[in-house]
Short mmCIF file of C-alpha atoms in Angstrom, two decimals:
data_model
loop_
_atom_site.label_atom_id
_atom_site.label_comp_id
_atom_site.label_asym_id
_atom_site.label_seq_id
_atom_site.Cartn_x
_atom_site.Cartn_y
_atom_site.Cartn_z
CA MET F 1 38.98 -18.01 17.44
CA SER F 2 37.09 -19.47 14.49
CA ALA F 3 33.41 -18.60 14.23
CA PHE F 4 32.71 -21.79 12.27
CA PRO F 5 31.12 -24.55 14.42
CA GLY F 6 33.37 -27.33 13.19
CA SER F 7 36.88 -28.24 12.10
CA ILE F 8 38.64 -28.94 8.80
CA ALA F 9 40.20 -32.34 7.98
CA PHE F 10 41.88 -33.62 4.83
CA ASP F 11 41.27 -36.80 2.86
CA GLU F 12 44.00 -39.01 1.32
CA TYR F 13 44.26 -36.71 -1.71
CA GLY F 14 44.75 -33.61 0.41
CA ARG F 15 41.25 -32.25 -0.28
CA PRO F 16 39.72 -30.45 2.72
CA PHE F 17 36.34 -31.39 4.15
CA ILE F 18 34.46 -30.02 7.13
CA ILE F 19 33.51 -32.02 10.22
CA LEU F 20 30.45 -30.39 11.80
CA ARG F 21 30.05 -30.53 15.54
CA ASP F 22 27.11 -32.59 16.85
CA GLN F 23 26.48 -33.87 13.34
CA ASP F 24 24.98 -37.08 14.70
CA ARG F 25 22.36 -35.07 16.61
CA GLN F 26 21.44 -32.69 13.77
CA LYS F 27 18.23 -33.49 11.92
CA ARG F 28 16.88 -32.50 8.55
CA LEU F 29 13.16 -32.69 8.02
CA THR F 30 12.14 -34.11 4.67
CA GLY F 31 8.98 -35.47 3.09
CA VAL F 32 5.76 -35.37 5.12
CA ASP F 33 7.52 -34.14 8.28
CA ALA F 34 8.86 -31.11 6.40
CA LEU F 35 5.41 -30.40 4.95
CA LYS F 36 3.80 -30.51 8.39
CA SER F 37 6.48 -28.19 9.74
CA HIS F 38 5.80 -25.69 6.92
CA ILE F 39 2.05 -25.90 7.43
CA LEU F 40 2.44 -25.32 11.18
CA ALA F 41 4.61 -22.21 10.62
CA ALA F 42 2.13 -20.74 8.11
CA ARG F 43 -0.86 -21.48 10.35
CA GLN F 44 0.74 -19.72 13.29
CA ILE F 45 1.11 -16.54 11.24
CA ALA F 46 -2.44 -16.86 9.85
CA ASN F 47 -3.79 -17.30 13.40
CA THR F 48 -1.99 -14.12 14.46
CA LEU F 49 -3.86 -12.18 11.78
CA ARG F 50 -7.16 -13.99 12.30
CA THR F 51 -8.12 -11.83 15.30
CA SER F 52 -7.78 -8.67 13.15
CA LEU F 53 -10.43 -9.71 10.62
CA GLY F 54 -13.72 -7.86 10.31
CA PRO F 55 -15.35 -4.74 11.79
CA LYS F 56 -14.85 -6.02 15.36
CA GLY F 57 -11.29 -7.23 14.71
CA LEU F 58 -8.55 -6.21 17.10
CA ASP F 59 -5.54 -4.02 16.28
CA LYS F 60 -1.92 -5.08 16.65
CA MET F 61 0.76 -2.93 18.26
CA LEU F 62 4.12 -3.36 16.55
CA VAL F 63 7.32 -1.95 18.02
CA SER F 64 10.30 -1.58 15.66
CA SER F 65 13.95 -2.03 16.66
CA ASP F 66 14.18 1.79 16.83
CA GLY F 67 11.29 1.94 19.29
CA ASP F 68 8.76 3.32 16.78
CA VAL F 69 5.23 2.19 17.62
CA THR F 70 2.67 1.27 14.93
CA VAL F 71 -0.93 0.33 15.76
CA THR F 72 -2.82 -1.20 12.82
CA ASN F 73 -5.12 -4.01 11.71
CA ASP F 74 -3.99 -3.87 8.07
CA GLY F 75 -2.73 -7.37 7.25
CA ALA F 76 0.00 -6.28 4.82
CA THR F 77 1.41 -3.74 7.29
CA ILE F 78 1.40 -6.22 10.19
CA LEU F 79 3.23 -8.89 8.19
CA LYS F 80 5.69 -6.41 6.69
CA MET F 81 6.68 -5.17 10.15
CA MET F 82 6.82 -8.59 11.82
CA ASP F 83 10.34 -10.00 12.10
CA ILE F 84 9.67 -13.33 10.38
CA GLU F 85 12.62 -15.67 9.86
CA HIS F 86 10.85 -18.85 8.75
CA GLU F 87 10.98 -19.34 4.98
CA ILE F 88 7.30 -20.27 4.67
CA GLY F 89 6.37 -17.29 6.84
CA LYS F 90 8.13 -15.03 4.33
CA LEU F 91 5.98 -16.53 1.56
CA LEU F 92 2.87 -15.44 3.49
CA VAL F 93 4.29 -11.91 3.76
CA GLU F 94 4.70 -11.87 -0.03
CA LEU F 95 1.16 -13.23 -0.44
CA SER F 96 -0.29 -10.36 1.57
CA GLN F 97 1.89 -7.87 -0.30
CA SER F 98 0.69 -9.25 -3.66
CA GLN F 99 -2.93 -8.70 -2.62
CA ASP F 100 -2.04 -5.18 -1.46
CA ASP F 101 -0.24 -4.33 -4.73
CA GLU F 102 -2.95 -5.73 -6.99
CA ILE F 103 -6.15 -4.76 -5.13
CA GLY F 104 -5.16 -2.75 -2.03
CA ASP F 105 -7.74 -4.43 0.24
CA GLY F 106 -8.36 -7.94 1.63
CA THR F 107 -4.77 -8.39 2.85
CA THR F 108 -5.90 -9.96 6.14
CA GLY F 109 -8.59 -12.16 4.57
CA VAL F 110 -6.23 -13.70 2.01
CA VAL F 111 -3.78 -14.84 4.74
CA VAL F 112 -6.60 -16.20 6.93
CA LEU F 113 -7.97 -18.16 3.95
CA ALA F 114 -4.50 -19.55 3.17
CA GLY F 115 -4.20 -20.64 6.81
CA GLY F 116 -7.58 -22.42 6.59
CA LEU F 117 -6.54 -24.24 3.40
CA LEU F 118 -3.28 -25.39 4.99
CA GLU F 119 -5.17 -26.62 8.06
CA GLN F 120 -7.39 -28.76 5.82
CA ALA F 121 -4.34 -29.93 3.84
CA ALA F 122 -2.69 -31.16 7.08
CA THR F 123 -5.82 -33.21 7.88
CA LEU F 124 -5.87 -34.74 4.39
CA ILE F 125 -2.14 -35.59 4.57
CA ASP F 126 -2.81 -37.43 7.86
CA ARG F 127 -5.44 -39.46 6.04
CA GLY F 128 -2.75 -40.63 3.61
CA ILE F 129 -3.60 -38.51 0.56
CA HIS F 130 -0.58 -37.41 -1.45
CA PRO F 131 0.18 -33.63 -1.26
CA ILE F 132 0.19 -33.33 -5.08
CA ARG F 133 -3.35 -34.74 -5.28
CA ILE F 134 -4.43 -32.30 -2.55
CA ALA F 135 -2.83 -29.36 -4.38
CA ASP F 136 -4.49 -30.32 -7.68
CA GLY F 137 -7.84 -30.78 -5.94
CA PHE F 138 -7.57 -27.35 -4.30
CA GLU F 139 -6.82 -25.78 -7.68
CA LEU F 140 -9.90 -27.37 -9.28
CA ALA F 141 -12.02 -26.32 -6.29
CA CYS F 142 -10.69 -22.76 -6.54
CA ARG F 143 -11.63 -22.65 -10.21
CA ALA F 144 -15.14 -23.80 -9.29
CA ALA F 145 -15.35 -21.22 -6.47
CA VAL F 146 -14.35 -18.36 -8.80
CA GLU F 147 -16.97 -19.49 -11.35
CA HIS F 148 -19.59 -19.51 -8.57
CA LEU F 149 -18.51 -16.00 -7.50
CA ASP F 150 -19.20 -14.82 -11.06
CA LYS F 151 -22.70 -16.33 -10.84
CA ILE F 152 -23.64 -14.68 -7.53
CA ALA F 153 -22.00 -11.32 -8.35
CA GLU F 154 -24.28 -8.36 -9.03
CA LEU F 155 -23.70 -5.48 -11.41
CA PHE F 156 -22.98 -2.27 -9.59
CA PRO F 157 -23.95 1.23 -10.74
CA VAL F 158 -20.86 3.45 -11.07
CA SER F 159 -21.68 7.06 -11.86
CA ALA F 160 -20.04 10.39 -11.09
CA SER F 161 -23.51 11.96 -10.70
CA ASP F 162 -24.62 9.38 -8.08
CA PRO F 163 -21.66 8.43 -5.83
CA GLU F 164 -23.84 6.91 -3.07
CA PRO F 165 -23.37 3.23 -4.11
CA LEU F 166 -19.57 3.71 -4.19
CA ILE F 167 -19.71 5.36 -0.77
CA LYS F 168 -21.50 2.27 0.62
CA VAL F 169 -18.66 0.03 -0.58
CA ALA F 170 -16.07 2.43 0.90
CA LEU F 171 -18.02 2.31 4.19
CA THR F 172 -17.69 -1.50 4.20
CA THR F 173 -13.92 -1.22 3.67
CA LEU F 174 -13.48 1.40 6.41
CA GLY F 175 -15.81 -0.42 8.84
CA SER F 176 -12.93 -2.49 10.24
CA LYS F 177 -10.51 0.43 10.52
CA ILE F 178 -9.49 2.63 13.42
CA ILE F 179 -10.98 5.70 11.73
CA ASN F 180 -14.61 4.50 11.78
CA LYS F 181 -15.55 7.30 14.21
CA CYS F 182 -15.74 9.58 11.15
CA HIS F 183 -16.80 6.71 8.92
CA ARG F 184 -19.05 8.51 6.44
CA GLN F 185 -16.77 11.54 6.01
CA MET F 186 -13.74 9.39 5.16
CA ALA F 187 -15.74 7.26 2.70
CA GLU F 188 -16.99 10.38 0.90
CA ILE F 189 -13.44 11.81 0.73
CA ALA F 190 -12.11 8.54 -0.77
CA VAL F 191 -14.90 8.33 -3.38
CA ASN F 192 -14.68 12.02 -4.36
CA ALA F 193 -10.88 11.75 -4.71
CA VAL F 194 -11.12 8.77 -7.09
CA LEU F 195 -13.97 10.27 -9.13
CA ALA F 196 -11.97 13.51 -9.51
CA VAL F 197 -9.16 11.71 -11.36
CA ALA F 198 -11.09 8.77 -12.90
CA ASP F 199 -11.74 8.26 -16.58
CA LEU F 200 -15.11 6.46 -16.41
CA GLU F 201 -15.24 5.83 -20.17
CA GLN F 202 -11.86 4.05 -20.20
CA LYS F 203 -12.54 2.54 -16.73
CA ASP F 204 -9.18 3.79 -15.56
CA VAL F 205 -7.93 5.62 -12.47
CA ASN F 206 -4.50 7.27 -12.40
CA PHE F 207 -3.45 6.80 -8.77
CA GLU F 208 -0.43 9.05 -9.22
CA LEU F 209 -2.78 12.04 -9.28
CA ILE F 210 -4.04 11.31 -5.75
CA LYS F 211 -1.65 12.37 -3.00
CA LEU F 212 -2.06 11.43 0.67
CA GLU F 213 -0.45 14.00 2.94
CA GLY F 214 -0.53 13.78 6.75
CA LYS F 215 -0.07 16.46 9.38
CA VAL F 216 -0.08 15.77 13.12
CA GLY F 217 -2.50 17.97 15.08
CA GLY F 218 -6.22 18.60 15.01
CA LYS F 219 -8.90 15.90 14.88
CA LEU F 220 -9.56 13.14 12.37
CA GLU F 221 -12.69 15.10 11.42
CA ASP F 222 -10.43 17.92 10.17
CA THR F 223 -9.27 15.69 7.28
CA VAL F 224 -10.09 17.41 3.98
CA LEU F 225 -9.93 16.78 0.25
CA VAL F 226 -8.07 19.55 -1.56
CA GLU F 227 -8.61 19.95 -5.29
CA GLY F 228 -5.02 20.72 -6.03
CA VAL F 229 -1.64 19.92 -4.54
CA VAL F 230 -0.52 20.24 -0.92
CA ILE F 231 3.23 20.23 -0.23
CA ASP F 232 4.94 20.21 3.13
CA LYS F 233 6.99 23.34 2.36
CA THR F 234 6.83 27.10 2.92
CA MET F 235 8.05 30.19 1.08
CA SER F 236 11.85 30.32 1.16
CA HIS F 237 11.87 33.74 2.91
CA PRO F 238 9.55 34.70 5.80
CA GLN F 239 8.87 38.15 4.23
CA MET F 240 7.60 36.71 0.95
CA PRO F 241 3.80 36.94 0.43
CA LYS F 242 1.77 34.12 2.01
CA GLU F 243 -0.92 34.19 -0.66
CA LEU F 244 -0.72 34.52 -4.45
CA LYS F 245 -3.68 34.76 -6.82
CA ASN F 246 -3.55 33.76 -10.49
CA ALA F 247 0.01 32.55 -10.04
CA LYS F 248 2.26 31.75 -12.99
CA ILE F 249 4.57 28.99 -11.76
CA ALA F 250 8.08 28.22 -13.00
CA ILE F 251 8.89 24.58 -12.14
CA LEU F 252 12.67 24.28 -11.99
CA THR F 253 14.99 21.33 -11.52
CA CYS F 254 18.10 23.53 -11.87
CA PRO F 255 19.71 25.07 -8.75
CA PHE F 256 20.01 28.83 -8.11
CA GLU F 257 23.82 28.81 -7.98
CA PRO F 258 26.70 29.83 -10.24
CA PRO F 259 27.88 27.13 -12.65
CA LYS F 260 30.81 25.05 -11.45
CA PRO F 261 33.43 23.33 -13.64
CA LYS F 262 32.91 19.58 -13.81
CA THR F 263 36.63 18.92 -13.31
CA LYS F 264 38.70 18.83 -10.15
CA HIS F 265 39.98 22.34 -9.67
CA LYS F 266 41.52 24.63 -7.10
CA LEU F 267 40.81 28.35 -6.90
CA ASP F 268 43.33 30.62 -5.22
CA VAL F 269 42.03 34.00 -4.04
CA THR F 270 45.20 35.88 -3.10
CA ASP F 271 43.96 39.44 -2.65
CA VAL F 272 40.84 41.49 -1.90
CA ALA F 273 40.35 42.52 -5.52
CA LYS F 274 40.08 38.93 -6.70
CA TYR F 275 37.64 38.15 -3.90
CA LYS F 276 35.47 41.14 -4.88
CA GLU F 277 35.64 40.05 -8.49
CA LEU F 278 34.49 36.52 -7.57
CA ARG F 279 31.70 37.88 -5.40
CA GLN F 280 30.54 40.22 -8.18
CA TYR F 281 30.55 37.28 -10.63
CA GLU F 282 28.27 35.28 -8.29
CA GLN F 283 25.91 38.22 -7.83
CA ASP F 284 25.71 38.81 -11.57
CA LYS F 285 24.94 35.12 -12.16
CA PHE F 286 22.19 35.13 -9.49
CA LYS F 287 20.67 38.28 -10.98
CA GLU F 288 20.81 36.78 -14.47
CA MET F 289 18.96 33.67 -13.28
CA VAL F 290 16.27 35.71 -11.49
CA ASP F 291 15.87 37.97 -14.55
CA LEU F 292 15.33 34.94 -16.80
CA VAL F 293 12.57 33.67 -14.49
CA LYS F 294 10.95 37.15 -14.29
CA LYS F 295 11.25 37.66 -18.04
CA ALA F 296 9.27 34.45 -18.68
CA GLY F 297 6.42 36.00 -16.68
CA ALA F 298 6.64 33.76 -13.59
CA THR F 299 5.21 35.05 -10.30
CA LEU F 300 6.31 31.98 -8.31
CA ALA F 301 9.39 29.76 -8.63
CA ILE F 302 9.25 26.19 -7.35
CA CYS F 303 12.74 24.71 -7.22
CA GLN F 304 13.72 21.07 -6.68
CA TRP F 305 17.07 22.16 -5.23
CA GLY F 306 18.02 24.64 -2.54
CA PHE F 307 19.66 28.05 -2.87
CA ASP F 308 21.76 30.02 -0.42
CA ASP F 309 20.76 33.09 1.57
CA GLU F 310 22.20 35.50 -0.96
CA ALA F 311 20.03 34.13 -3.77
CA ASN F 312 17.08 34.03 -1.38
CA HIS F 313 17.54 37.72 -0.49
CA LEU F 314 17.84 38.64 -4.17
CA LEU F 315 14.58 36.80 -4.94
CA LEU F 316 12.88 38.81 -2.18
CA GLN F 317 14.27 42.10 -3.57
CA GLN F 318 13.03 41.22 -7.06
CA ASN F 319 9.53 40.37 -5.71
CA LEU F 320 9.78 36.77 -6.89
CA PRO F 321 8.36 34.37 -4.25
CA ALA F 322 10.06 30.96 -4.28
CA VAL F 323 9.80 27.51 -2.69
CA ARG F 324 12.90 25.34 -2.38
CA TRP F 325 13.71 21.66 -1.74
CA VAL F 326 10.47 20.36 -3.29
CA GLY F 327 10.73 16.58 -3.83
CA GLY F 328 10.63 14.85 -7.22
CA PRO F 329 7.12 13.28 -6.92
CA GLU F 330 5.67 16.63 -5.77
CA ILE F 331 7.37 18.44 -8.65
CA GLU F 332 5.78 16.00 -11.13
CA LEU F 333 2.36 16.31 -9.49
CA ILE F 334 2.54 20.14 -9.56
CA ALA F 335 3.50 20.01 -13.25
CA ILE F 336 0.52 17.74 -14.08
CA ALA F 337 -1.95 19.80 -12.03
CA THR F 338 -0.87 23.25 -13.21
CA GLY F 339 -0.21 22.26 -16.82
CA GLY F 340 3.40 23.46 -16.56
CA ARG F 341 6.60 21.93 -17.89
CA ILE F 342 9.53 20.89 -15.72
CA VAL F 343 12.48 23.07 -16.83
CA PRO F 344 16.05 21.76 -16.37
CA ARG F 345 17.88 24.96 -17.49
CA PHE F 346 17.09 28.65 -16.92
CA GLU F 347 17.77 29.41 -20.58
CA GLU F 348 14.95 27.06 -21.64
CA LEU F 349 12.31 28.88 -19.58
CA SER F 350 9.53 30.47 -21.66
CA PRO F 351 5.96 31.70 -20.99
CA GLU F 352 4.44 28.53 -22.57
CA LYS F 353 6.25 26.32 -20.04
CA LEU F 354 4.76 28.06 -16.98
CA GLY F 355 2.04 26.38 -14.94
CA SER F 356 -0.97 28.34 -13.72
CA ALA F 357 -2.96 28.17 -10.50
CA GLY F 358 -5.83 30.31 -9.23
CA LEU F 359 -4.56 30.38 -5.65
CA VAL F 360 -1.32 29.52 -3.87
CA ARG F 361 -1.26 30.05 -0.11
CA GLU F 362 0.36 28.89 3.08
CA LEU F 363 -1.63 26.96 5.69
CA SER F 364 -0.71 27.37 9.36
CA PHE F 365 -1.44 24.73 11.97
CA GLY F 366 -2.25 25.28 15.63
CA THR F 367 0.07 27.19 17.93
CA THR F 368 3.19 25.69 16.36
CA SER F 369 5.11 27.16 13.46
CA ASP F 370 4.13 24.24 11.21
CA LYS F 371 3.13 25.40 7.76
CA MET F 372 2.21 23.76 4.46
CA MET F 373 1.55 25.16 1.02
CA VAL F 374 -1.59 24.50 -1.00
CA ILE F 375 -1.86 25.06 -4.78
CA LYS F 376 -5.56 25.27 -5.73
CA ASP F 377 -7.73 26.03 -8.76
CA CYS F 378 -5.10 24.60 -11.10
CA ALA F 379 -5.33 24.82 -14.88
CA LYS F 380 -5.72 21.04 -15.06
CA SER F 381 -7.31 20.40 -11.69
CA LYS F 382 -7.30 16.61 -11.97
CA ALA F 383 -4.67 16.21 -9.24
CA VAL F 384 -6.12 16.05 -5.71
CA THR F 385 -4.61 15.80 -2.24
CA ILE F 386 -6.14 14.29 0.88
CA LEU F 387 -4.79 16.17 3.90
CA VAL F 388 -5.11 13.80 6.86
CA ARG F 389 -5.14 15.24 10.39
CA GLY F 390 -4.88 13.37 13.69
CA GLY F 391 -3.81 13.70 17.31
CA ASN F 392 -0.52 11.84 16.85
CA LYS F 393 1.69 10.38 14.12
CA MET F 394 0.46 6.83 14.76
CA LEU F 395 -3.16 7.83 14.16
CA VAL F 396 -2.31 9.86 11.03
CA ASP F 397 -0.33 6.94 9.56
CA GLU F 398 -3.16 4.47 10.21
CA ALA F 399 -5.72 6.89 8.73
CA LYS F 400 -3.57 7.16 5.58
CA ARG F 401 -3.36 3.34 5.32
CA SER F 402 -7.14 3.03 5.78
CA LEU F 403 -7.90 5.69 3.17
CA HIS F 404 -5.49 3.98 0.76
CA ASP F 405 -7.51 0.75 1.12
CA ALA F 406 -10.77 2.62 0.44
CA LEU F 407 -9.26 4.38 -2.61
CA CYS F 408 -8.09 1.02 -4.00
CA VAL F 409 -11.51 -0.60 -3.58
CA VAL F 410 -13.30 2.27 -5.33
CA ARG F 411 -10.73 2.03 -8.15
CA SER F 412 -11.39 -1.75 -8.43
CA LEU F 413 -15.12 -1.08 -8.78
CA ILE F 414 -14.56 1.45 -11.56
CA GLN F 415 -12.40 -1.12 -13.39
CA ASP F 416 -14.86 -4.01 -12.79
CA PRO F 417 -18.27 -2.82 -11.50
CA ARG F 418 -19.40 -6.12 -9.97
CA VAL F 419 -19.86 -6.83 -6.27
CA VAL F 420 -20.51 -9.70 -3.87
CA PHE F 421 -21.82 -9.43 -0.32
CA GLY F 422 -19.51 -9.31 2.69
CA GLY F 423 -19.85 -10.64 6.22
CA GLY F 424 -18.66 -14.06 4.99
CA ALA F 425 -21.76 -14.39 2.75
CA ALA F 426 -19.77 -14.98 -0.46
CA GLU F 427 -17.50 -17.56 1.21
CA ILE F 428 -20.48 -19.47 2.65
CA SER F 429 -22.24 -19.51 -0.73
CA CYS F 430 -19.06 -20.83 -2.43
CA SER F 431 -18.56 -23.37 0.37
CA LEU F 432 -22.06 -24.81 -0.15
CA ALA F 433 -21.60 -24.93 -3.94
CA ILE F 434 -18.23 -26.71 -3.73
CA ALA F 435 -19.44 -29.21 -1.12
CA GLU F 436 -22.30 -30.05 -3.47
CA GLN F 437 -19.87 -30.57 -6.38
CA ALA F 438 -17.66 -32.81 -4.20
CA ASP F 439 -20.52 -35.32 -3.91
CA GLN F 440 -20.57 -35.68 -7.69
CA LEU F 441 -16.83 -36.47 -8.00
CA ALA F 442 -15.69 -40.10 -8.12
CA SER F 443 -11.95 -39.35 -7.95
CA LEU F 444 -9.70 -38.72 -4.94
CA GLU F 445 -10.05 -34.95 -5.51
CA GLN F 446 -13.48 -35.05 -3.82
CA TYR F 447 -11.69 -34.97 -0.45
CA ALA F 448 -9.75 -31.87 -1.50
CA PHE F 449 -13.03 -30.27 -2.65
CA ARG F 450 -14.61 -30.89 0.77
CA GLY F 451 -11.45 -29.57 2.43
CA PHE F 452 -11.61 -26.40 0.31
CA ALA F 453 -15.29 -25.94 1.22
CA GLU F 454 -14.47 -26.27 4.95
CA ALA F 455 -11.50 -23.88 4.57
CA LEU F 456 -13.80 -21.19 3.15
CA ASP F 457 -15.84 -21.41 6.38
CA ILE F 458 -12.86 -20.08 8.32
CA VAL F 459 -13.61 -16.49 7.22
CA PRO F 460 -17.20 -16.34 8.60
CA LEU F 461 -16.01 -18.29 11.66
CA ALA F 462 -13.31 -15.69 12.34
CA LEU F 463 -15.82 -12.85 11.83
CA ALA F 464 -18.21 -14.45 14.32
CA GLU F 465 -15.43 -15.12 16.88
CA ASN F 466 -14.12 -11.55 16.65
CA SER F 467 -17.65 -10.21 17.15
CA GLY F 468 -18.09 -12.21 20.38
CA LEU F 469 -20.68 -14.59 18.92
CA SER F 470 -20.78 -18.36 19.36
CA ALA F 471 -18.89 -19.04 16.14
CA ILE F 472 -20.16 -22.57 15.32
CA ASN F 473 -23.79 -21.69 16.12
CA ALA F 474 -23.67 -18.47 14.07
CA LEU F 475 -22.08 -20.23 11.09
CA GLY F 476 -24.52 -23.17 11.27
CA GLU F 477 -27.51 -20.84 11.36
CA VAL F 478 -26.33 -18.74 8.38
CA LYS F 479 -25.37 -21.81 6.32
CA SER F 480 -28.79 -23.33 7.00
CA ILE F 481 -30.60 -20.17 5.80
CA GLN F 482 -28.42 -19.96 2.65
CA ALA F 483 -28.93 -23.67 1.87
CA GLN F 484 -32.72 -23.38 2.22
CA THR F 485 -33.28 -20.04 0.49
CA GLY F 486 -30.32 -19.86 -1.93
CA ASN F 487 -29.86 -16.24 -0.86
CA SER F 488 -26.13 -15.50 -1.25
CA ALA F 489 -26.48 -12.21 0.68
CA ILE F 490 -26.94 -13.91 4.09
CA GLY F 491 -23.83 -13.49 6.26
CA ILE F 492 -22.61 -13.01 9.83
CA ASP F 493 -24.31 -10.13 11.64
CA CYS F 494 -21.14 -8.62 13.14
CA MET F 495 -22.79 -5.32 14.10
CA PHE F 496 -25.73 -6.96 15.96
CA THR F 497 -28.42 -5.26 13.87
CA GLY F 498 -30.71 -8.29 14.13
CA ASP F 499 -30.61 -8.80 10.35
CA ASN F 500 -28.34 -11.36 8.67
CA SER F 501 -28.96 -9.93 5.20
CA MET F 502 -25.83 -8.12 4.04
CA ARG F 503 -27.94 -6.55 1.28
CA ASN F 504 -30.01 -4.68 3.88
CA GLN F 505 -26.89 -3.74 5.85
CA HIS F 506 -25.13 -2.53 2.64
CA VAL F 507 -22.08 -4.68 3.41
CA ILE F 508 -20.64 -4.95 -0.10
CA GLU F 509 -17.25 -6.10 -1.40
CA SER F 510 -15.60 -5.87 -4.80
CA LEU F 511 -15.80 -9.09 -6.84
CA LYS F 512 -12.30 -8.40 -8.17
CA SER F 513 -10.91 -8.33 -4.62
CA LYS F 514 -12.66 -11.56 -3.58
CA ARG F 515 -11.56 -13.43 -6.70
CA GLN F 516 -7.98 -12.33 -6.17
CA GLN F 517 -8.07 -13.58 -2.55
CA PHE F 518 -9.23 -17.05 -3.64
CA LEU F 519 -6.68 -17.32 -6.46
CA LEU F 520 -3.66 -16.03 -4.53
CA ALA F 521 -4.36 -18.13 -1.41
CA THR F 522 -4.77 -21.30 -3.52
CA GLN F 523 -1.59 -20.64 -5.52
CA LEU F 524 0.43 -20.16 -2.34
CA VAL F 525 -0.96 -23.30 -0.69
CA LYS F 526 -0.23 -25.31 -3.85
CA MET F 527 3.35 -24.02 -3.76
CA ILE F 528 3.80 -24.93 -0.06
CA LEU F 529 2.38 -28.43 -0.59
CA LYS F 530 5.06 -29.09 -3.21
CA ILE F 531 7.96 -28.15 -0.88
CA ASP F 532 9.32 -31.20 0.96
CA ASP F 533 12.76 -29.88 1.89
CA VAL F 534 14.49 -26.57 2.60
CA ARG F 535 18.25 -26.19 2.27
CA SER F 536 20.68 -23.37 1.68
CA PRO F 537 22.71 -23.37 -1.57
CA ASN F 538 25.99 -24.17 0.24
CA ASP F 539 24.48 -26.86 2.48
CA GLN F 540 26.29 -30.17 1.77
CA ARG F 541 24.61 -32.35 4.36
CA GLY F 542 22.86 -35.43 3.01
#
């Protein structure tokens, strides 16, 4: 039976063409109808994320096809795990991912803002304004908003000797996360990790030197920052020492096994003598490899590949502790931290290529046999590892995502040490400035400017709604205070402190993150407003 919903006919020249079933009832949306359909799809996704915005935002539980459960309020994670089929919905997923890749924070806010812009665009289309004029107006308004952000931004002190201002920004980032029960501790860990690997003169942070490792068990409060490398491995033999001081480490990417011919071959062992000869050859090769490692002065071998029990036993006899099956990224991190070289052949091993570490030891967890290995006091101790603990895998994963956001924000501040105030304060200030500019425009773009100003209000509105406040009243009150005083630090009091000043509450956001949100959301909306039809490449319908 054919799976194709139609039949094939032939014209007078014998060329086949397809007759689709129910073709008279099939519709294709084009023009304004298609635009409204796209806007509706995008707004539905934005509204799903809207309830996760802010410190009082709600988490989403996502269940994969395999039954794995994820609980998170990270916008990029939610969208990535949602099974979205609509083409415009997929664009929003990419929008959130772009924000995550570039900044690491603000993934929910950028989608909510895009949803607000599309909502205003739908209203303007209903009033008869052409989508291209709306898109151009939004772009001009975005440019004005970014310029206003630069005006209200404040310079931020970034210093390794005084990390407190950075900790306050990390606290703002972590305020909306599930791990805010150990809020201060996590913020300090994130800041200390970034400062440990940051080059403040070059304003650069090498993220590859920060490793996030999770282990189920214990409490969130047991999360620690290790100045060194933690790997989820143990010594290859249970009788090898669990602690090594002043270790000289050989970092190997060659396996402990006899060399094999690279051609297809067949080996016939016909008698006991030949078998003994083969066995002796293997033993000699193993011993030769171990001797080369010992001769170089290594007291610990870390191998990317495995080795069999015979080689393992020989390593134990020769008093050479070893770790096997260490992954590529970990191998590179160990090499950077210990100052060692990755060696691809035993013959190339020499004392200069060994890494050094003050302490290598195994960590044991709880009543289970779970163990990890920590390499501390490295020769070049720039590499750090955050070891995240938690009661279950779901909590550990969410804590890792939250810490990643905080690390990214601290990095952004080192690269561009300017901040704006959170709680919707920056959006309200930009909204007032753009609405004022709209009154001075004589062209049709003034409507798009007012629409952009109203779209910016969606962020403080969502914050107020999620905090259980009367959203319109809270927004009206804050806008009134900002308009009268010109104080761009007045925002929504989500934590009910009785003070609307985000300066006093230390609710601070990176200027770089906020600018990126405005620019990305506007670019996406402009792209959507220029799409009036969607068709597959092989679609021949008119």
